[in-house]
mmCIF file of C-alpha atoms in Angstrom:
data_model
loop_
_atom_site.group_PDB
_atom_site.id
_atom_site.type_symbol
_atom_site.label_atom_id
_atom_site.label_comp_id
_atom_site.label_asym_id
_atom_site.label_seq_id
_atom_site.Cartn_x
_atom_site.Cartn_y
_atom_site.Cartn_z
ATOM 1 C CA MET A 1 25.605 -32.297 -9.352
ATOM 2 C CA ALA A 2 24.934 -29.536 -11.888
ATOM 3 C CA LYS A 3 25.351 -25.828 -11.241
ATOM 4 C CA LEU A 4 23.028 -22.955 -12.055
ATOM 5 C CA GLU A 5 23.543 -19.920 -14.275
ATOM 6 C CA VAL A 6 20.811 -17.255 -14.210
ATOM 7 C CA CYS A 7 20.103 -14.971 -17.161
ATOM 8 C CA ILE A 8 19.528 -11.425 -15.865
ATOM 9 C CA ASP A 9 18.944 -7.872 -17.051
ATOM 10 C CA SER A 10 19.189 -5.871 -13.815
ATOM 11 C CA VAL A 11 21.126 -5.444 -10.599
ATOM 12 C CA ARG A 12 18.091 -6.599 -8.649
ATOM 13 C CA SER A 13 18.054 -9.869 -10.570
ATOM 14 C CA ALA A 14 21.801 -10.252 -10.013
ATOM 15 C CA ARG A 15 21.288 -9.961 -6.258
ATOM 16 C CA ALA A 16 18.414 -12.458 -6.464
ATOM 17 C CA ALA A 17 20.596 -14.929 -8.365
ATOM 18 C CA LEU A 18 23.286 -14.712 -5.705
ATOM 19 C CA SER A 19 20.774 -14.921 -2.874
ATOM 20 C CA GLY A 20 19.170 -18.002 -4.410
ATOM 21 C CA GLY A 21 22.416 -19.903 -4.868
ATOM 22 C CA ALA A 22 23.407 -19.434 -8.526
ATOM 23 C CA VAL A 23 27.121 -19.446 -9.271
ATOM 24 C CA ARG A 24 27.081 -17.476 -12.524
ATOM 25 C CA VAL A 25 24.923 -14.841 -14.202
ATOM 26 C CA GLU A 26 24.621 -13.955 -17.858
ATOM 27 C CA LEU A 27 23.967 -10.220 -18.132
ATOM 28 C CA CYS A 28 21.806 -9.066 -21.028
ATOM 29 C CA ALA A 29 19.528 -6.295 -22.138
ATOM 30 C CA GLY A 30 16.322 -6.972 -24.058
ATOM 31 C CA LEU A 31 15.353 -10.350 -22.639
ATOM 32 C CA THR A 32 12.049 -10.113 -24.537
ATOM 33 C CA ASP A 33 14.172 -10.320 -27.699
ATOM 34 C CA GLY A 34 16.227 -13.238 -26.416
ATOM 35 C CA GLY A 35 19.003 -11.121 -24.922
ATOM 36 C CA LEU A 36 21.041 -8.217 -26.327
ATOM 37 C CA SER A 37 24.284 -6.513 -25.333
ATOM 38 C CA PRO A 38 23.921 -4.703 -21.988
ATOM 39 C CA SER A 39 25.114 -1.163 -21.440
ATOM 40 C CA PRO A 40 28.596 -0.617 -19.973
ATOM 41 C CA GLY A 41 26.969 1.169 -17.039
ATOM 42 C CA LEU A 42 24.760 -1.800 -16.207
ATOM 43 C CA LEU A 43 27.717 -4.182 -16.419
ATOM 44 C CA LYS A 44 29.783 -1.968 -14.151
ATOM 45 C CA THR A 45 26.981 -1.753 -11.583
ATOM 46 C CA VAL A 46 26.296 -5.500 -11.598
ATOM 47 C CA LEU A 47 30.003 -6.245 -11.186
ATOM 48 C CA ALA A 48 30.167 -3.855 -8.239
ATOM 49 C CA ALA A 49 27.118 -5.474 -6.635
ATOM 50 C CA VAL A 50 27.902 -9.186 -7.066
ATOM 51 C CA GLY A 51 31.071 -9.581 -9.103
ATOM 52 C CA HIS A 52 33.173 -10.391 -6.046
ATOM 53 C CA LYS A 53 30.924 -13.395 -5.279
ATOM 54 C CA LEU A 54 29.421 -14.402 -8.631
ATOM 55 C CA GLU A 55 30.852 -14.964 -12.086
ATOM 56 C CA VAL A 56 29.370 -12.335 -14.427
ATOM 57 C CA VAL A 57 29.414 -12.997 -18.181
ATOM 58 C CA ALA A 58 28.088 -10.447 -20.669
ATOM 59 C CA MET A 59 25.980 -11.032 -23.769
ATOM 60 C CA VAL A 60 27.342 -9.651 -27.050
ATOM 61 C CA ARG A 61 24.464 -9.403 -29.527
ATOM 62 C CA PRO A 62 23.883 -6.126 -31.393
ATOM 63 C CA ARG A 63 20.261 -6.629 -32.449
ATOM 64 C CA PRO A 64 17.293 -9.003 -32.319
ATOM 65 C CA GLY A 65 16.712 -11.464 -35.125
ATOM 66 C CA ASP A 66 19.001 -13.925 -36.861
ATOM 67 C CA PHE A 67 22.732 -14.366 -36.374
ATOM 68 C CA LEU A 68 24.048 -13.402 -39.800
ATOM 69 C CA TYR A 69 25.890 -10.124 -39.281
ATOM 70 C CA ASP A 70 27.165 -7.478 -41.679
ATOM 71 C CA ALA A 71 30.493 -5.676 -41.366
ATOM 72 C CA ASP A 72 29.122 -2.844 -39.206
ATOM 73 C CA GLU A 73 27.453 -5.274 -36.806
ATOM 74 C CA CYS A 74 30.648 -7.313 -36.559
ATOM 75 C CA ALA A 75 32.602 -4.160 -35.739
ATOM 76 C CA ALA A 76 30.092 -3.320 -32.995
ATOM 77 C CA MET A 77 30.398 -6.818 -31.524
ATOM 78 C CA LEU A 78 34.188 -6.670 -31.463
ATOM 79 C CA ALA A 79 34.001 -3.267 -29.759
ATOM 80 C CA ASP A 80 31.552 -4.628 -27.168
ATOM 81 C CA VAL A 81 33.802 -7.612 -26.421
ATOM 82 C CA GLU A 82 36.744 -5.285 -25.886
ATOM 83 C CA ALA A 83 34.697 -2.935 -23.691
ATOM 84 C CA PHE A 84 33.260 -5.752 -21.559
ATOM 85 C CA ARG A 85 36.681 -7.360 -21.149
ATOM 86 C CA ASP A 86 38.215 -4.078 -20.047
ATOM 87 C CA ALA A 87 35.287 -3.382 -17.686
ATOM 88 C CA GLY A 88 36.030 -6.561 -15.731
ATOM 89 C CA ALA A 89 33.485 -9.070 -17.055
ATOM 90 C CA HIS A 90 34.401 -12.666 -16.268
ATOM 91 C CA GLY A 91 33.449 -13.866 -19.747
ATOM 92 C CA VAL A 92 31.459 -13.005 -22.858
ATOM 93 C CA VAL A 93 28.621 -14.753 -24.683
ATOM 94 C CA ILE A 94 28.634 -14.590 -28.483
ATOM 95 C CA GLY A 95 27.273 -16.290 -31.574
ATOM 96 C CA ALA A 96 27.427 -15.855 -35.345
ATOM 97 C CA LEU A 97 26.345 -18.014 -38.277
ATOM 98 C CA THR A 98 26.996 -18.051 -42.002
ATOM 99 C CA SER A 99 24.120 -17.657 -44.438
ATOM 100 C CA GLU A 100 24.188 -21.441 -44.892
ATOM 101 C CA GLY A 101 23.513 -21.960 -41.170
ATOM 102 C CA ARG A 102 26.973 -23.013 -40.048
ATOM 103 C CA VAL A 103 29.105 -21.533 -37.275
ATOM 104 C CA ASP A 104 30.974 -18.524 -38.667
ATOM 105 C CA LYS A 105 34.320 -19.854 -37.464
ATOM 106 C CA ALA A 106 36.399 -17.031 -38.914
ATOM 107 C CA PHE A 107 34.469 -14.308 -37.114
ATOM 108 C CA VAL A 108 34.020 -16.337 -33.923
ATOM 109 C CA LYS A 109 37.813 -16.757 -33.804
ATOM 110 C CA MET A 110 38.152 -12.959 -34.014
ATOM 111 C CA LEU A 111 35.747 -12.551 -31.102
ATOM 112 C CA VAL A 112 37.579 -15.192 -29.064
ATOM 113 C CA GLU A 113 40.947 -13.542 -29.721
ATOM 114 C CA THR A 114 39.574 -10.124 -28.747
ATOM 115 C CA ALA A 115 38.116 -11.562 -25.532
ATOM 116 C CA GLN A 116 41.370 -13.110 -24.360
ATOM 117 C CA PRO A 117 41.990 -14.140 -21.618
ATOM 118 C CA LEU A 118 38.252 -14.426 -20.898
ATOM 119 C CA PRO A 119 36.301 -17.642 -21.608
ATOM 120 C CA VAL A 120 33.806 -17.364 -24.450
ATOM 121 C CA THR A 121 30.347 -18.966 -24.580
ATOM 122 C CA PHE A 122 28.609 -19.648 -27.904
ATOM 123 C CA HIS A 123 24.932 -18.875 -27.306
ATOM 124 C CA ARG A 124 21.712 -20.363 -28.647
ATOM 125 C CA ALA A 125 22.510 -19.378 -32.216
ATOM 126 C CA ILE A 126 23.663 -23.006 -32.214
ATOM 127 C CA ASP A 127 20.009 -24.051 -31.869
ATOM 128 C CA VAL A 128 19.126 -22.620 -35.286
ATOM 129 C CA CYS A 129 22.238 -23.810 -37.117
ATOM 130 C CA LEU A 130 22.343 -26.625 -39.661
ATOM 131 C CA ASP A 131 23.528 -29.323 -37.231
ATOM 132 C CA PRO A 132 23.891 -28.456 -33.523
ATOM 133 C CA VAL A 133 25.908 -31.588 -32.727
ATOM 134 C CA ALA A 134 28.421 -31.018 -35.539
ATOM 135 C CA ALA A 135 28.604 -27.350 -34.561
ATOM 136 C CA VAL A 136 30.159 -28.310 -31.217
ATOM 137 C CA GLN A 137 33.369 -29.263 -33.027
ATOM 138 C CA ASP A 138 33.283 -26.003 -35.002
ATOM 139 C CA CYS A 139 32.982 -24.042 -31.756
ATOM 140 C CA ALA A 140 35.909 -25.912 -30.256
ATOM 141 C CA GLU A 141 38.075 -25.191 -33.305
ATOM 142 C CA ALA A 142 37.183 -21.498 -33.002
ATOM 143 C CA GLY A 143 38.360 -21.395 -29.373
ATOM 144 C CA VAL A 144 34.976 -21.363 -27.624
ATOM 145 C CA LYS A 145 34.921 -22.817 -24.104
ATOM 146 C CA ARG A 146 31.167 -23.109 -23.416
ATOM 147 C CA ILE A 147 28.004 -23.721 -25.421
ATOM 148 C CA LEU A 148 24.492 -22.635 -24.417
ATOM 149 C CA THR A 149 21.797 -24.779 -26.021
ATOM 150 C CA SER A 150 18.277 -26.156 -25.980
ATOM 151 C CA GLY A 151 19.291 -28.923 -28.356
ATOM 152 C CA GLY A 152 17.753 -27.233 -31.349
ATOM 153 C CA ARG A 153 14.271 -27.296 -29.869
ATOM 154 C CA ALA A 154 12.082 -24.717 -28.134
ATOM 155 C CA THR A 155 13.007 -26.029 -24.683
ATOM 156 C CA ALA A 156 15.845 -28.005 -23.137
ATOM 157 C CA LEU A 157 13.413 -30.714 -22.075
ATOM 158 C CA GLU A 158 12.268 -31.207 -25.674
ATOM 159 C CA GLY A 159 15.851 -31.136 -26.950
ATOM 160 C CA ALA A 160 17.316 -33.314 -24.183
ATOM 161 C CA ASP A 161 18.389 -36.162 -26.483
ATOM 162 C CA THR A 162 20.301 -33.802 -28.764
ATOM 163 C CA ILE A 163 21.840 -31.981 -25.798
ATOM 164 C CA ALA A 164 23.079 -35.329 -24.468
ATOM 165 C CA ARG A 165 24.789 -35.998 -27.815
ATOM 166 C CA MET A 166 26.279 -32.505 -27.744
ATOM 167 C CA VAL A 167 27.621 -33.177 -24.247
ATOM 168 C CA GLU A 168 29.340 -36.348 -25.479
ATOM 169 C CA THR A 169 30.984 -34.447 -28.329
ATOM 170 C CA ALA A 170 31.890 -31.540 -26.051
ATOM 171 C CA GLN A 171 33.632 -33.760 -23.521
ATOM 172 C CA ALA A 172 36.060 -34.900 -26.204
ATOM 173 C CA CYS A 173 36.696 -31.231 -27.069
ATOM 174 C CA ASN A 174 37.042 -30.069 -23.446
ATOM 175 C CA LEU A 175 33.957 -27.851 -23.773
ATOM 176 C CA GLU A 176 31.214 -27.160 -21.238
ATOM 177 C CA VAL A 177 27.594 -27.474 -22.377
ATOM 178 C CA ILE A 178 24.920 -25.411 -20.615
ATOM 179 C CA ALA A 179 21.302 -26.561 -21.003
ATOM 180 C CA ALA A 180 18.876 -23.669 -21.538
ATOM 181 C CA GLY A 181 15.310 -23.050 -22.607
ATOM 182 C CA GLY A 182 12.349 -23.333 -20.265
ATOM 183 C CA VAL A 183 14.442 -24.472 -17.289
ATOM 184 C CA ASP A 184 12.510 -24.098 -14.047
ATOM 185 C CA GLU A 185 11.928 -25.671 -10.660
ATOM 186 C CA THR A 186 9.603 -28.321 -12.118
ATOM 187 C CA ASN A 187 12.013 -29.787 -14.671
ATOM 188 C CA ALA A 188 15.585 -28.892 -13.684
ATOM 189 C CA ARG A 189 16.362 -32.290 -12.194
ATOM 190 C CA ALA A 190 14.926 -34.128 -15.207
ATOM 191 C CA ILE A 191 16.965 -31.977 -17.609
ATOM 192 C CA ARG A 192 20.132 -32.519 -15.599
ATOM 193 C CA ASP A 193 19.612 -36.289 -15.463
ATOM 194 C CA SER A 194 18.690 -36.707 -19.141
ATOM 195 C CA THR A 195 21.418 -34.435 -20.562
ATOM 196 C CA ARG A 196 24.191 -34.799 -17.959
ATOM 197 C CA CYS A 197 24.967 -31.111 -18.444
ATOM 198 C CA PRO A 198 27.267 -29.615 -15.797
ATOM 199 C CA PHE A 199 25.323 -26.323 -15.932
ATOM 200 C CA LEU A 200 21.692 -25.304 -16.381
ATOM 201 C CA HIS A 201 20.558 -21.812 -17.392
ATOM 202 C CA GLY A 202 17.287 -19.954 -16.885
ATOM 203 C CA THR A 203 15.748 -16.562 -16.157
ATOM 204 C CA LEU A 204 13.584 -17.842 -13.282
ATOM 205 C CA ARG A 205 11.667 -14.589 -13.164
ATOM 206 C CA SER A 206 8.478 -13.554 -11.470
ATOM 207 C CA THR A 207 6.393 -10.402 -11.876
ATOM 208 C CA PHE A 208 6.565 -7.764 -9.173
ATOM 209 C CA PRO A 209 4.406 -4.625 -8.913
ATOM 210 C CA SER A 210 6.027 -1.281 -9.543
ATOM 211 C CA MET A 211 6.207 1.232 -6.681
ATOM 212 C CA MET A 212 5.159 4.008 -9.069
ATOM 213 C CA GLN A 213 2.203 5.897 -7.592
ATOM 214 C CA HIS A 214 1.329 8.222 -10.475
ATOM 215 C CA ARG A 215 -0.204 6.238 -13.329
ATOM 216 C CA ARG A 216 -1.671 7.622 -16.571
ATOM 217 C CA ASP A 217 -5.303 6.788 -17.242
ATOM 218 C CA PRO A 218 -5.747 5.714 -19.970
ATOM 219 C CA PRO A 219 -2.271 4.155 -19.885
ATOM 220 C CA VAL A 220 0.465 5.083 -22.374
ATOM 221 C CA TYR A 221 2.358 1.990 -23.565
ATOM 222 C CA MET A 222 6.075 2.019 -24.299
ATOM 223 C CA GLY A 223 7.780 0.017 -27.039
ATOM 224 C CA ALA A 224 6.400 -2.397 -29.586
ATOM 225 C CA GLU A 225 3.155 -4.308 -29.443
ATOM 226 C CA LYS A 226 2.815 -6.687 -26.523
ATOM 227 C CA ALA A 227 0.039 -8.048 -24.327
ATOM 228 C CA ASN A 228 -0.837 -4.621 -22.983
ATOM 229 C CA THR A 229 -3.104 -4.216 -19.966
ATOM 230 C CA PRO A 230 -3.548 -1.243 -17.629
ATOM 231 C CA ALA A 231 -0.865 -2.746 -15.375
ATOM 232 C CA THR A 232 1.652 -3.591 -18.141
ATOM 233 C CA GLU A 233 3.987 -0.637 -17.643
ATOM 234 C CA TYR A 234 3.813 -1.082 -13.871
ATOM 235 C CA SER A 235 4.723 -4.782 -13.701
ATOM 236 C CA LEU A 236 8.425 -5.473 -13.376
ATOM 237 C CA ARG A 237 10.147 -8.768 -14.163
ATOM 238 C CA PHE A 238 13.095 -9.843 -12.018
ATOM 239 C CA ALA A 239 14.825 -13.059 -11.091
ATOM 240 C CA ASP A 240 13.033 -14.550 -8.111
ATOM 241 C CA PRO A 241 15.462 -15.680 -5.367
ATOM 242 C CA GLY A 242 13.016 -18.320 -4.201
ATOM 243 C CA ARG A 243 12.813 -19.847 -7.679
ATOM 244 C CA VAL A 244 16.611 -19.677 -8.077
ATOM 245 C CA GLU A 245 17.024 -21.441 -4.737
ATOM 246 C CA ALA A 246 14.478 -24.092 -5.725
ATOM 247 C CA VAL A 247 16.312 -24.932 -8.945
ATOM 248 C CA ALA A 248 19.704 -24.897 -7.233
ATOM 249 C CA ALA A 249 18.330 -27.292 -4.621
ATOM 250 C CA ALA A 250 16.856 -29.527 -7.327
ATOM 251 C CA LEU A 251 20.315 -29.726 -8.882
ATOM 252 C CA GLY A 252 21.813 -30.748 -5.539
ATOM 253 C CA GLN A 253 23.656 -27.455 -5.193
ATOM 254 C CA PRO A 254 23.743 -26.238 -1.581
ATOM 255 C CA PRO A 255 23.521 -22.487 -0.882
ATOM 256 C CA SER A 256 27.001 -21.007 -0.902
ATOM 257 C CA PRO A 257 28.366 -19.233 2.189
ATOM 258 C CA ALA A 258 28.388 -16.034 0.128
ATOM 259 C CA ALA A 259 24.693 -16.412 -0.672
ATOM 260 C CA GLN A 260 23.836 -17.135 2.945
ATOM 261 C CA SER A 261 25.775 -14.118 4.186
ATOM 262 C CA LEU A 262 24.139 -11.888 1.583
ATOM 263 C CA ARG A 263 20.685 -13.127 2.524
ATOM 264 C CA GLY A 264 21.316 -12.374 6.147
ATOM 265 C CA ALA A 265 22.905 -8.986 5.611
ATOM 266 C CA GLN A 266 21.101 -7.446 2.664
ATOM 267 C CA PRO A 267 17.563 -8.252 1.528
ATOM 268 C CA VAL A 268 16.704 -8.299 -2.152
ATOM 269 C CA LEU A 269 14.693 -5.149 -2.771
#
């Protein structure tokens, strides 16, 4: 049986993850950019909402783009790790590469030491490194406890063979590998069976209409270019408890008593 980790960017999605049967959430901002460091306020609120029933790990990534960081960005990441640790996060998610595409072991060790005693996950920076399988050993030597990966491909299903090799290497290093990338209710079981990962990771989001009544016409779009339509700024993306539950069930993971009690006592709004 594999377990489910849901990638979230809101309290509503955290509640949906718990309601659906996930056992861990990865809290981010900027999911459109692949996940960035969340604000301390968001982390505090998510911990208050679900932290007593769910493991909450926080992303540490200062900007979109590649994973080669300058001195200022490294300082920001170390400060975020310290802040998230002190705020009560149950773990942090990090990643850094050298210009040659290898794990930046020296800096990762600094992040791991700053995070102590929290477990550290190396994120999908591993999927764009020189050799994802060899990088597992580098992560272990740097003190990382978990690795999030799609096997160097766009999706976990496409990278399943590589993920399976990473799992073999990780077992010898006492690391946990988490399969990520396109995980949903249609393929979770196949990914689990082909990779033998103990954890799967996905956003499992759906689009929900905003309750905003006043709407500008013509609409005013916020942020960078995207597939803008008149409804774009009034469509909200959250984890869908039904989809979370479907994937958890596909993995053979029964709803936890905490999830059942939450579902009965407090609906996901």
